[in-house]
């Protein structure tokens, strides 16, 4: 099958290579000329511009967009849509908010262009192992694009979730769950790391090898998962994880998941706590922590740990 692919970053570039290896004809374009040239060396058809990319495709065309969510995606969708015709399909495989998908699908429906949203999971490993694809759009568009999905995904790894927005809605919740799983592992390993704390009675202290624990959990335990595999690999390389600052970003899906939970009245304490923990990791709770310290000092004269002679004293 033939398609155009716009956005050749870590995800888009690897997806293009997997499609090429699967026998599809992929016309590629990116703002970075070097990324286009690299895909051309791997068998992609290099487009010089958006106009060139669309011109190289045979109707009915399919253009898949893999650019950052927000303004980059909005601008690219608008630019591509102006160049497509009735019967063509425009696919957004990024992390767009599902409400934007609903609006765009409605706007494009009047032009006869099919809009398809594809929540894409698999990270940098997807090129080798395949991508989990959560698809929103019309059944007809899904059926037409199934050869692409089948190549990108592992067996049973793609699903038509429903109409416009459903794919990105499911992916949004997927990422919210991911936040909670990652936070659980992080907190568990933090407790293990501090099992030799001087705060504990001497006979309850343990010096534990986190890399070995992560490895044994990978074999038969009920908490085994791909995320645990990745944590085990990282700990095997450096048991102290000294190369990381611990500042954890969030790309938006976690916040949107909480918004959806509030809108539907669903309690999600674990997912909300995981999101707020990411805020805390970036120092976004620094002032709140200072307020807590100030109140503890005011009501009980409690100095912060490591306080020196110049620190406040009880009145």
PDB file of C-alpha atoms in Angstrom:
ATOM      1  CA  UNK A   1       0.000   0.000   0.000  1.00  0.00           C
ATOM      2  CA  UNK A   2       1.125   3.583  -0.626  1.00  0.00           C
ATOM      3  CA  UNK A   3       1.044   6.383   1.941  1.00  0.00           C
ATOM      4  CA  UNK A   4       2.704   9.628   2.863  1.00  0.00           C
ATOM      5  CA  UNK A   5       4.270  10.025   6.301  1.00  0.00           C
ATOM      6  CA  UNK A   6       5.016  13.444   7.789  1.00  0.00           C
ATOM      7  CA  UNK A   7       7.239  13.691  10.874  1.00  0.00           C
ATOM      8  CA  UNK A   8      10.338  11.512  11.021  1.00  0.00           C
ATOM      9  CA  UNK A   9      11.316  11.726  14.680  1.00  0.00           C
ATOM     10  CA  UNK A  10      11.971   8.729  16.910  1.00  0.00           C
ATOM     11  CA  UNK A  11       8.463   7.364  16.414  1.00  0.00           C
ATOM     12  CA  UNK A  12       7.646   8.501  12.889  1.00  0.00           C
ATOM     13  CA  UNK A  13      11.020   7.531  11.430  1.00  0.00           C
ATOM     14  CA  UNK A  14      10.883   4.038  12.923  1.00  0.00           C
ATOM     15  CA  UNK A  15       7.307   3.570  11.774  1.00  0.00           C
ATOM     16  CA  UNK A  16       8.296   4.525   8.235  1.00  0.00           C
ATOM     17  CA  UNK A  17      11.115   1.976   8.302  1.00  0.00           C
ATOM     18  CA  UNK A  18       8.798  -0.764   9.554  1.00  0.00           C
ATOM     19  CA  UNK A  19       6.308   0.012   6.792  1.00  0.00           C
ATOM     20  CA  UNK A  20       9.040   0.000   4.144  1.00  0.00           C
ATOM     21  CA  UNK A  21      10.310  -3.346   5.442  1.00  0.00           C
ATOM     22  CA  UNK A  22       6.721  -4.618   5.196  1.00  0.00           C
ATOM     23  CA  UNK A  23       6.542  -3.817   1.499  1.00  0.00           C
ATOM     24  CA  UNK A  24       4.639  -0.527   1.552  1.00  0.00           C
ATOM     25  CA  UNK A  25       5.596   2.460  -0.583  1.00  0.00           C
ATOM     26  CA  UNK A  26       6.207   5.333   1.848  1.00  0.00           C
ATOM     27  CA  UNK A  27       6.640   8.930   0.721  1.00  0.00           C
ATOM     28  CA  UNK A  28       8.289  10.856   3.552  1.00  0.00           C
ATOM     29  CA  UNK A  29       8.708  14.493   4.518  1.00  0.00           C
ATOM     30  CA  UNK A  30      10.038  16.347   7.535  1.00  0.00           C
ATOM     31  CA  UNK A  31      11.180  19.898   8.215  1.00  0.00           C
ATOM     32  CA  UNK A  32      14.638  18.442   8.792  1.00  0.00           C
ATOM     33  CA  UNK A  33      16.211  17.606   5.447  1.00  0.00           C
ATOM     34  CA  UNK A  34      18.680  15.216   7.074  1.00  0.00           C
ATOM     35  CA  UNK A  35      15.808  13.090   8.434  1.00  0.00           C
ATOM     36  CA  UNK A  36      14.283  12.837   4.955  1.00  0.00           C
ATOM     37  CA  UNK A  37      17.634  11.877   3.465  1.00  0.00           C
ATOM     38  CA  UNK A  38      18.142   9.178   6.097  1.00  0.00           C
ATOM     39  CA  UNK A  39      14.767   7.605   5.235  1.00  0.00           C
ATOM     40  CA  UNK A  40      15.563   7.845   1.532  1.00  0.00           C
ATOM     41  CA  UNK A  41      18.666   5.757   2.165  1.00  0.00           C
ATOM     42  CA  UNK A  42      16.440   3.183   3.864  1.00  0.00           C
ATOM     43  CA  UNK A  43      14.052   2.928   0.926  1.00  0.00           C
ATOM     44  CA  UNK A  44      11.619   5.785   1.458  1.00  0.00           C
ATOM     45  CA  UNK A  45      10.596   8.149  -1.335  1.00  0.00           C
ATOM     46  CA  UNK A  46      11.888  11.590  -0.326  1.00  0.00           C
ATOM     47  CA  UNK A  47       9.499  14.508  -0.820  1.00  0.00           C
ATOM     48  CA  UNK A  48      10.851  18.033  -1.127  1.00  0.00           C
ATOM     49  CA  UNK A  49       7.721  19.677   0.305  1.00  0.00           C
ATOM     50  CA  UNK A  50       4.137  18.991   1.337  1.00  0.00           C
ATOM     51  CA  UNK A  51       3.017  19.740  -2.207  1.00  0.00           C
ATOM     52  CA  UNK A  52       5.559  17.259  -3.529  1.00  0.00           C
ATOM     53  CA  UNK A  53       4.477  14.601  -1.026  1.00  0.00           C
ATOM     54  CA  UNK A  54       0.801  14.878  -2.012  1.00  0.00           C
ATOM     55  CA  UNK A  55       1.665  14.964  -5.720  1.00  0.00           C
ATOM     56  CA  UNK A  56       3.590  11.683  -5.411  1.00  0.00           C
ATOM     57  CA  UNK A  57       0.566   9.848  -3.964  1.00  0.00           C
ATOM     58  CA  UNK A  58      -2.055   8.139  -6.113  1.00  0.00           C
ATOM     59  CA  UNK A  59      -5.695   8.857  -5.184  1.00  0.00           C
ATOM     60  CA  UNK A  60      -7.301   7.929  -2.905  1.00  0.00           C
ATOM     61  CA  UNK A  61      -4.359   9.233  -0.884  1.00  0.00           C
ATOM     62  CA  UNK A  62      -3.410   8.434   2.690  1.00  0.00           C
ATOM     63  CA  UNK A  63      -1.269  10.880   4.678  1.00  0.00           C
ATOM     64  CA  UNK A  64      -0.133   9.902   8.185  1.00  0.00           C
ATOM     65  CA  UNK A  65       1.039  12.708  10.507  1.00  0.00           C
ATOM     66  CA  UNK A  66       3.495  12.015  13.372  1.00  0.00           C
ATOM     67  CA  UNK A  67       4.365  15.408  14.861  1.00  0.00           C
ATOM     68  CA  UNK A  68       4.126  16.777  18.436  1.00  0.00           C
ATOM     69  CA  UNK A  69       0.640  17.387  19.813  1.00  0.00           C
ATOM     70  CA  UNK A  70      -0.753  20.890  19.987  1.00  0.00           C
ATOM     71  CA  UNK A  71       0.066  23.644  17.523  1.00  0.00           C
ATOM     72  CA  UNK A  72       2.467  21.536  15.370  1.00  0.00           C
ATOM     73  CA  UNK A  73      -0.256  18.945  14.765  1.00  0.00           C
ATOM     74  CA  UNK A  74      -2.994  21.557  14.242  1.00  0.00           C
ATOM     75  CA  UNK A  75      -0.894  23.452  11.705  1.00  0.00           C
ATOM     76  CA  UNK A  76       0.128  20.293   9.865  1.00  0.00           C
ATOM     77  CA  UNK A  77      -3.416  18.912   9.715  1.00  0.00           C
ATOM     78  CA  UNK A  78      -4.665  22.210   8.273  1.00  0.00           C
ATOM     79  CA  UNK A  79      -1.827  22.411   5.739  1.00  0.00           C
ATOM     80  CA  UNK A  80      -2.293  18.819   4.555  1.00  0.00           C
ATOM     81  CA  UNK A  81      -6.090  19.027   4.436  1.00  0.00           C
ATOM     82  CA  UNK A  82      -5.875  21.983   2.027  1.00  0.00           C
ATOM     83  CA  UNK A  83      -3.956  19.751  -0.381  1.00  0.00           C
ATOM     84  CA  UNK A  84      -6.181  16.665  -0.206  1.00  0.00           C
ATOM     85  CA  UNK A  85      -9.349  15.803  -2.098  1.00  0.00           C
ATOM     86  CA  UNK A  86     -12.606  13.958  -1.476  1.00  0.00           C
ATOM     87  CA  UNK A  87     -11.937  10.287  -0.724  1.00  0.00           C
ATOM     88  CA  UNK A  88      -8.457  10.879   0.715  1.00  0.00           C
ATOM     89  CA  UNK A  89      -7.592   9.949   4.311  1.00  0.00           C
ATOM     90  CA  UNK A  90      -5.697  12.003   6.868  1.00  0.00           C
ATOM     91  CA  UNK A  91      -4.309  10.077   9.858  1.00  0.00           C
ATOM     92  CA  UNK A  92      -3.096  11.669  13.107  1.00  0.00           C
ATOM     93  CA  UNK A  93      -0.895   9.174  14.941  1.00  0.00           C
ATOM     94  CA  UNK A  94       0.343  11.560  17.638  1.00  0.00           C
ATOM     95  CA  UNK A  95      -1.031  12.327  21.092  1.00  0.00           C
ATOM     96  CA  UNK A  96      -3.815  14.718  20.185  1.00  0.00           C
ATOM     97  CA  UNK A  97      -6.642  15.469  22.625  1.00  0.00           C
ATOM     98  CA  UNK A  98      -9.675  13.456  21.568  1.00  0.00           C
ATOM     99  CA  UNK A  99     -11.943  16.523  21.578  1.00  0.00           C
ATOM    100  CA  UNK A 100      -9.762  18.064  18.863  1.00  0.00           C
ATOM    101  CA  UNK A 101     -10.196  14.869  16.826  1.00  0.00           C
ATOM    102  CA  UNK A 102     -13.982  15.135  17.029  1.00  0.00           C
ATOM    103  CA  UNK A 103     -13.901  18.734  15.836  1.00  0.00           C
ATOM    104  CA  UNK A 104     -11.444  18.055  12.999  1.00  0.00           C
ATOM    105  CA  UNK A 105     -13.359  15.018  11.782  1.00  0.00           C
ATOM    106  CA  UNK A 106     -16.532  17.072  11.676  1.00  0.00           C
ATOM    107  CA  UNK A 107     -14.832  19.889   9.769  1.00  0.00           C
ATOM    108  CA  UNK A 108     -13.232  17.544   7.230  1.00  0.00           C
ATOM    109  CA  UNK A 109     -16.403  15.508   6.714  1.00  0.00           C
ATOM    110  CA  UNK A 110     -17.873  18.366   4.652  1.00  0.00           C
ATOM    111  CA  UNK A 111     -14.918  18.070   2.259  1.00  0.00           C
ATOM    112  CA  UNK A 112     -15.182  14.292   1.940  1.00  0.00           C
ATOM    113  CA  UNK A 113     -11.787  13.720   3.593  1.00  0.00           C
ATOM    114  CA  UNK A 114     -11.667  10.838   6.077  1.00  0.00           C
ATOM    115  CA  UNK A 115     -10.049  11.784   9.406  1.00  0.00           C
ATOM    116  CA  UNK A 116      -8.585   8.911  11.415  1.00  0.00           C
ATOM    117  CA  UNK A 117      -7.024   9.205  14.883  1.00  0.00           C
ATOM    118  CA  UNK A 118      -4.553   6.518  15.920  1.00  0.00           C
ATOM    119  CA  UNK A 119      -3.264   6.274  19.470  1.00  0.00           C
ATOM    120  CA  UNK A 120       0.198   4.762  19.062  1.00  0.00           C
ATOM    121  CA  UNK A 121       2.099   2.953  21.828  1.00  0.00           C
ATOM    122  CA  UNK A 122       5.405   1.138  21.614  1.00  0.00           C
ATOM    123  CA  UNK A 123       8.074   3.798  21.951  1.00  0.00           C
ATOM    124  CA  UNK A 124      11.481   3.320  20.419  1.00  0.00           C
ATOM    125  CA  UNK A 125      11.037  -0.476  20.580  1.00  0.00           C
ATOM    126  CA  UNK A 126       8.104  -0.404  18.176  1.00  0.00           C
ATOM    127  CA  UNK A 127      10.279  -0.625  15.070  1.00  0.00           C
ATOM    128  CA  UNK A 128      11.335  -4.114  16.139  1.00  0.00           C
ATOM    129  CA  UNK A 129       8.408  -5.369  18.225  1.00  0.00           C
ATOM    130  CA  UNK A 130       5.520  -3.529  16.598  1.00  0.00           C
ATOM    131  CA  UNK A 131       3.185  -0.779  17.784  1.00  0.00           C
ATOM    132  CA  UNK A 132      -0.078  -1.093  19.675  1.00  0.00           C
ATOM    133  CA  UNK A 133      -2.589   0.935  17.654  1.00  0.00           C
ATOM    134  CA  UNK A 134      -5.891   2.291  18.998  1.00  0.00           C
ATOM    135  CA  UNK A 135      -7.922   3.593  16.056  1.00  0.00           C
ATOM    136  CA  UNK A 136     -10.793   6.064  15.857  1.00  0.00           C
ATOM    137  CA  UNK A 137     -12.728   6.877  12.674  1.00  0.00           C
ATOM    138  CA  UNK A 138     -15.283   5.396  10.320  1.00  0.00           C
ATOM    139  CA  UNK A 139     -15.423   1.614   9.817  1.00  0.00           C
ATOM    140  CA  UNK A 140     -14.795   2.168   6.089  1.00  0.00           C
ATOM    141  CA  UNK A 141     -11.599   4.122   6.725  1.00  0.00           C
ATOM    142  CA  UNK A 142     -10.433   1.522   9.233  1.00  0.00           C
ATOM    143  CA  UNK A 143     -11.002  -1.285   6.742  1.00  0.00           C
ATOM    144  CA  UNK A 144      -9.168   0.578   3.997  1.00  0.00           C
ATOM    145  CA  UNK A 145      -6.137   1.263   6.216  1.00  0.00           C
ATOM    146  CA  UNK A 146      -6.012  -2.202   7.807  1.00  0.00           C
ATOM    147  CA  UNK A 147      -2.992  -3.314   5.687  1.00  0.00           C
ATOM    148  CA  UNK A 148      -1.007  -0.444   7.228  1.00  0.00           C
ATOM    149  CA  UNK A 149      -2.174  -1.266  10.753  1.00  0.00           C
ATOM    150  CA  UNK A 150      -1.381  -4.935  10.274  1.00  0.00           C
ATOM    151  CA  UNK A 151       2.196  -4.114   9.259  1.00  0.00           C
ATOM    152  CA  UNK A 152       2.809  -1.640  12.073  1.00  0.00           C
ATOM    153  CA  UNK A 153       1.281  -3.732  14.863  1.00  0.00           C
ATOM    154  CA  UNK A 154       2.179  -7.136  16.273  1.00  0.00           C
ATOM    155  CA  UNK A 155      -0.498  -9.842  15.860  1.00  0.00           C
ATOM    156  CA  UNK A 156      -3.746  -8.738  17.563  1.00  0.00           C
ATOM    157  CA  UNK A 157      -2.091  -5.395  18.283  1.00  0.00           C
ATOM    158  CA  UNK A 158      -4.552  -3.002  16.649  1.00  0.00           C
ATOM    159  CA  UNK A 159      -8.209  -2.215  17.312  1.00  0.00           C
ATOM    160  CA  UNK A 160     -10.980  -0.072  15.853  1.00  0.00           C
ATOM    161  CA  UNK A 161     -12.127   1.582  19.084  1.00  0.00           C
ATOM    162  CA  UNK A 162     -14.999   3.622  17.657  1.00  0.00           C
ATOM    163  CA  UNK A 163     -15.767   6.893  15.846  1.00  0.00           C
ATOM    164  CA  UNK A 164     -13.570   9.979  15.652  1.00  0.00           C
ATOM    165  CA  UNK A 165     -11.650  10.613  18.866  1.00  0.00           C
ATOM    166  CA  UNK A 166     -12.109   7.109  20.280  1.00  0.00           C
ATOM    167  CA  UNK A 167      -8.577   6.028  19.393  1.00  0.00           C
ATOM    168  CA  UNK A 168      -6.925   8.939  21.141  1.00  0.00           C
ATOM    169  CA  UNK A 169      -9.361   8.669  24.075  1.00  0.00           C
ATOM    170  CA  UNK A 170      -8.300   5.050  24.659  1.00  0.00           C
ATOM    171  CA  UNK A 171      -4.629   6.005  24.278  1.00  0.00           C
ATOM    172  CA  UNK A 172      -5.124   8.852  26.764  1.00  0.00           C
ATOM    173  CA  UNK A 173      -6.416   6.436  29.404  1.00  0.00           C
ATOM    174  CA  UNK A 174      -3.600   4.016  28.510  1.00  0.00           C
ATOM    175  CA  UNK A 175      -1.097   6.750  29.352  1.00  0.00           C
ATOM    176  CA  UNK A 176      -2.893   7.613  32.568  1.00  0.00           C
ATOM    177  CA  UNK A 177      -2.622   3.976  33.659  1.00  0.00           C
ATOM    178  CA  UNK A 178       1.039   4.054  32.656  1.00  0.00           C
ATOM    179  CA  UNK A 179       1.593   6.955  35.064  1.00  0.00           C
ATOM    180  CA  UNK A 180       0.124   4.907  37.916  1.00  0.00           C
ATOM    181  CA  UNK A 181       2.110   1.767  37.123  1.00  0.00           C
ATOM    182  CA  UNK A 182       5.369   3.673  36.863  1.00  0.00           C
ATOM    183  CA  UNK A 183       4.719   5.510  40.122  1.00  0.00           C
ATOM    184  CA  UNK A 184       4.019   2.210  41.916  1.00  0.00           C
ATOM    185  CA  UNK A 185       7.305   0.730  40.753  1.00  0.00           C
ATOM    186  CA  UNK A 186       9.173   3.924  41.619  1.00  0.00           C
ATOM    187  CA  UNK A 187       7.804   4.073  45.153  1.00  0.00           C
ATOM    188  CA  UNK A 188       8.378   0.368  45.760  1.00  0.00           C
ATOM    189  CA  UNK A 189      12.003   0.549  44.693  1.00  0.00           C
ATOM    190  CA  UNK A 190      12.451   3.669  46.811  1.00  0.00           C
ATOM    191  CA  UNK A 191      11.354   1.724  49.905  1.00  0.00           C
ATOM    192  CA  UNK A 192      13.720  -1.112  49.009  1.00  0.00           C
ATOM    193  CA  UNK A 193      16.582   1.337  48.507  1.00  0.00           C
ATOM    194  CA  UNK A 194      15.999   2.766  51.988  1.00  0.00           C
ATOM    195  CA  UNK A 195      15.636  -0.590  53.736  1.00  0.00           C
ATOM    196  CA  UNK A 196      18.971   0.085  55.497  1.00  0.00           C
ATOM    197  CA  UNK A 197      17.823   3.456  56.855  1.00  0.00           C
ATOM    198  CA  UNK A 198      19.179   4.404  60.313  1.00  0.00           C
ATOM    199  CA  UNK A 199      15.571   5.270  61.183  1.00  0.00           C
ATOM    200  CA  UNK A 200      14.848   1.542  61.318  1.00  0.00           C
ATOM    201  CA  UNK A 201      15.753  -0.765  64.229  1.00  0.00           C
ATOM    202  CA  UNK A 202      19.112  -2.415  63.593  1.00  0.00           C
ATOM    203  CA  UNK A 203      17.608  -5.897  63.248  1.00  0.00           C
ATOM    204  CA  UNK A 204      15.136  -4.639  60.612  1.00  0.00           C
ATOM    205  CA  UNK A 205      17.662  -3.141  58.231  1.00  0.00           C
ATOM    206  CA  UNK A 206      18.562  -4.818  54.949  1.00  0.00           C
ATOM    207  CA  UNK A 207      21.133  -4.017  52.297  1.00  0.00           C
ATOM    208  CA  UNK A 208      19.365  -5.032  49.106  1.00  0.00           C
ATOM    209  CA  UNK A 209      20.485  -5.354  45.494  1.00  0.00           C
ATOM    210  CA  UNK A 210      17.765  -3.591  43.521  1.00  0.00           C
ATOM    211  CA  UNK A 211      18.957  -4.909  40.164  1.00  0.00           C
ATOM    212  CA  UNK A 212      18.724  -8.505  41.391  1.00  0.00           C
ATOM    213  CA  UNK A 213      15.285  -7.894  42.898  1.00  0.00           C
ATOM    214  CA  UNK A 214      14.003  -6.366  39.667  1.00  0.00           C
ATOM    215  CA  UNK A 215      15.381  -9.323  37.753  1.00  0.00           C
ATOM    216  CA  UNK A 216      13.809 -11.980  39.960  1.00  0.00           C
ATOM    217  CA  UNK A 217      10.440 -10.188  39.831  1.00  0.00           C
ATOM    218  CA  UNK A 218      10.555 -10.475  36.042  1.00  0.00           C
ATOM    219  CA  UNK A 219      10.285 -14.284  36.323  1.00  0.00           C
ATOM    220  CA  UNK A 220       6.887 -15.560  37.446  1.00  0.00           C
ATOM    221  CA  UNK A 221       5.896 -12.706  39.750  1.00  0.00           C
ATOM    222  CA  UNK A 222       2.445 -11.128  39.530  1.00  0.00           C
ATOM    223  CA  UNK A 223       4.013  -7.659  39.086  1.00  0.00           C
ATOM    224  CA  UNK A 224       6.052  -8.597  36.018  1.00  0.00           C
ATOM    225  CA  UNK A 225       5.569  -6.297  33.020  1.00  0.00           C
ATOM    226  CA  UNK A 226       7.423  -4.581  30.211  1.00  0.00           C
ATOM    227  CA  UNK A 227       7.856  -1.516  32.429  1.00  0.00           C
ATOM    228  CA  UNK A 228       9.533  -3.744  35.017  1.00  0.00           C
ATOM    229  CA  UNK A 229      11.764  -5.139  32.257  1.00  0.00           C
ATOM    230  CA  UNK A 230      12.859  -1.607  31.414  1.00  0.00           C
ATOM    231  CA  UNK A 231      13.466  -0.750  35.083  1.00  0.00           C
ATOM    232  CA  UNK A 232      15.522  -3.936  35.486  1.00  0.00           C
ATOM    233  CA  UNK A 233      17.657  -3.031  32.488  1.00  0.00           C
ATOM    234  CA  UNK A 234      18.296   0.451  33.863  1.00  0.00           C
ATOM    235  CA  UNK A 235      19.196  -0.847  37.337  1.00  0.00           C
ATOM    236  CA  UNK A 236      21.499  -3.490  35.853  1.00  0.00           C
ATOM    237  CA  UNK A 237      23.455  -0.734  34.117  1.00  0.00           C
ATOM    238  CA  UNK A 238      23.633   1.477  37.209  1.00  0.00           C
ATOM    239  CA  UNK A 239      22.098   0.399  40.489  1.00  0.00           C
ATOM    240  CA  UNK A 240      22.109   3.993  41.805  1.00  0.00           C
ATOM    241  CA  UNK A 241      20.607   5.517  38.644  1.00  0.00           C
ATOM    242  CA  UNK A 242      23.108   8.296  39.113  1.00  0.00           C
ATOM    243  CA  UNK A 243      22.722   9.548  35.561  1.00  0.00           C
ATOM    244  CA  UNK A 244      19.190  10.806  36.217  1.00  0.00           C
ATOM    245  CA  UNK A 245      18.010  13.928  38.061  1.00  0.00           C
ATOM    246  CA  UNK A 246      14.555  12.510  38.760  1.00  0.00           C
ATOM    247  CA  UNK A 247      12.667  15.351  37.087  1.00  0.00           C
ATOM    248  CA  UNK A 248       9.775  13.565  35.386  1.00  0.00           C
ATOM    249  CA  UNK A 249       7.869  15.386  32.641  1.00  0.00           C
ATOM    250  CA  UNK A 250       4.255  14.823  31.675  1.00  0.00           C
ATOM    251  CA  UNK A 251       3.182  15.206  28.070  1.00  0.00           C
ATOM    252  CA  UNK A 252      -0.461  16.037  28.698  1.00  0.00           C
ATOM    253  CA  UNK A 253      -2.290  12.714  28.557  1.00  0.00           C
ATOM    254  CA  UNK A 254      -2.168  12.268  32.335  1.00  0.00           C
ATOM    255  CA  UNK A 255      -3.840  15.647  32.880  1.00  0.00           C
ATOM    256  CA  UNK A 256      -6.456  14.874  30.223  1.00  0.00           C
ATOM    257  CA  UNK A 257      -7.161  11.528  31.894  1.00  0.00           C
ATOM    258  CA  UNK A 258      -7.903  13.278  35.182  1.00  0.00           C
ATOM    259  CA  UNK A 259     -10.123  15.784  33.329  1.00  0.00           C
ATOM    260  CA  UNK A 260     -12.082  12.898  31.789  1.00  0.00           C
ATOM    261  CA  UNK A 261     -12.451  11.231  35.186  1.00  0.00           C
ATOM    262  CA  UNK A 262     -13.773  14.430  36.749  1.00  0.00           C
ATOM    263  CA  UNK A 263     -16.179  14.975  33.850  1.00  0.00           C
ATOM    264  CA  UNK A 264     -17.602  11.467  34.214  1.00  0.00           C
ATOM    265  CA  UNK A 265     -17.509  11.350  38.020  1.00  0.00           C
ATOM    266  CA  UNK A 266     -15.041   8.459  38.195  1.00  0.00           C
ATOM    267  CA  UNK A 267     -12.697   8.428  41.236  1.00  0.00           C
ATOM    268  CA  UNK A 268      -9.061   7.931  40.186  1.00  0.00           C
ATOM    269  CA  UNK A 269      -6.923   8.519  43.312  1.00  0.00           C
ATOM    270  CA  UNK A 270      -3.959   6.462  42.079  1.00  0.00           C
ATOM    271  CA  UNK A 271      -3.771   8.131  38.664  1.00  0.00           C
ATOM    272  CA  UNK A 272      -4.195  11.601  40.182  1.00  0.00           C
ATOM    273  CA  UNK A 273      -1.478  10.952  42.767  1.00  0.00           C
ATOM    274  CA  UNK A 274       0.871   9.709  40.057  1.00  0.00           C
ATOM    275  CA  UNK A 275       0.347  12.888  38.050  1.00  0.00           C
ATOM    276  CA  UNK A 276       0.925  15.107  41.072  1.00  0.00           C
ATOM    277  CA  UNK A 277       4.071  13.138  41.914  1.00  0.00           C
ATOM    278  CA  UNK A 278       5.438  14.155  38.516  1.00  0.00           C
ATOM    279  CA  UNK A 279       4.737  17.777  39.358  1.00  0.00           C
ATOM    280  CA  UNK A 280       6.578  17.304  42.656  1.00  0.00           C
ATOM    281  CA  UNK A 281       9.601  15.789  40.909  1.00  0.00           C
ATOM    282  CA  UNK A 282      10.087  19.044  39.009  1.00  0.00           C
ATOM    283  CA  UNK A 283      10.088  21.189  42.111  1.00  0.00           C
ATOM    284  CA  UNK A 284       6.591  22.460  41.403  1.00  0.00           C
ATOM    285  CA  UNK A 285       5.733  21.753  45.046  1.00  0.00           C
ATOM    286  CA  UNK A 286       8.806  23.577  46.371  1.00  0.00           C
ATOM    287  CA  UNK A 287       6.843  26.507  47.788  1.00  0.00           C
ATOM    288  CA  UNK A 288       4.204  24.184  49.220  1.00  0.00           C
ATOM    289  CA  UNK A 289       6.954  22.294  51.030  1.00  0.00           C
ATOM    290  CA  UNK A 290       8.293  25.560  52.429  1.00  0.00           C
ATOM    291  CA  UNK A 291       4.779  26.410  53.657  1.00  0.00           C
ATOM    292  CA  UNK A 292       4.573  23.003  55.349  1.00  0.00           C
ATOM    293  CA  UNK A 293       7.940  23.548  57.023  1.00  0.00           C
ATOM    294  CA  UNK A 294       6.887  27.011  58.174  1.00  0.00           C
ATOM    295  CA  UNK A 295       3.643  25.708  59.704  1.00  0.00           C
ATOM    296  CA  UNK A 296       5.451  22.855  61.473  1.00  0.00           C
ATOM    297  CA  UNK A 297       7.862  25.376  62.938  1.00  0.00           C
ATOM    298  CA  UNK A 298       5.077  27.741  63.983  1.00  0.00           C
ATOM    299  CA  UNK A 299       2.960  25.186  65.836  1.00  0.00           C
ATOM    300  CA  UNK A 300       5.674  22.951  67.219  1.00  0.00           C
ATOM    301  CA  UNK A 301       9.056  24.558  66.737  1.00  0.00           C
ATOM    302  CA  UNK A 302      10.052  21.720  64.419  1.00  0.00           C
ATOM    303  CA  UNK A 303      13.251  22.622  62.566  1.00  0.00           C
ATOM    304  CA  UNK A 304      13.896  21.153  59.140  1.00  0.00           C
ATOM    305  CA  UNK A 305      16.297  18.246  58.992  1.00  0.00           C
ATOM    306  CA  UNK A 306      19.846  19.538  58.856  1.00  0.00           C
ATOM    307  CA  UNK A 307      18.869  22.958  60.197  1.00  0.00           C
ATOM    308  CA  UNK A 308      21.796  25.125  61.284  1.00  0.00           C
ATOM    309  CA  UNK A 309      22.183  27.743  63.990  1.00  0.00           C
ATOM    310  CA  UNK A 310      20.776  30.480  61.747  1.00  0.00           C
ATOM    311  CA  UNK A 311      17.475  28.676  61.220  1.00  0.00           C
ATOM    312  CA  UNK A 312      14.287  29.883  62.921  1.00  0.00           C
ATOM    313  CA  UNK A 313      13.855  28.854  66.543  1.00  0.00           C
ATOM    314  CA  UNK A 314      10.716  28.319  68.514  1.00  0.00           C
ATOM    315  CA  UNK A 315       9.163  31.523  69.751  1.00  0.00           C
TER     316      UNK A 315
END
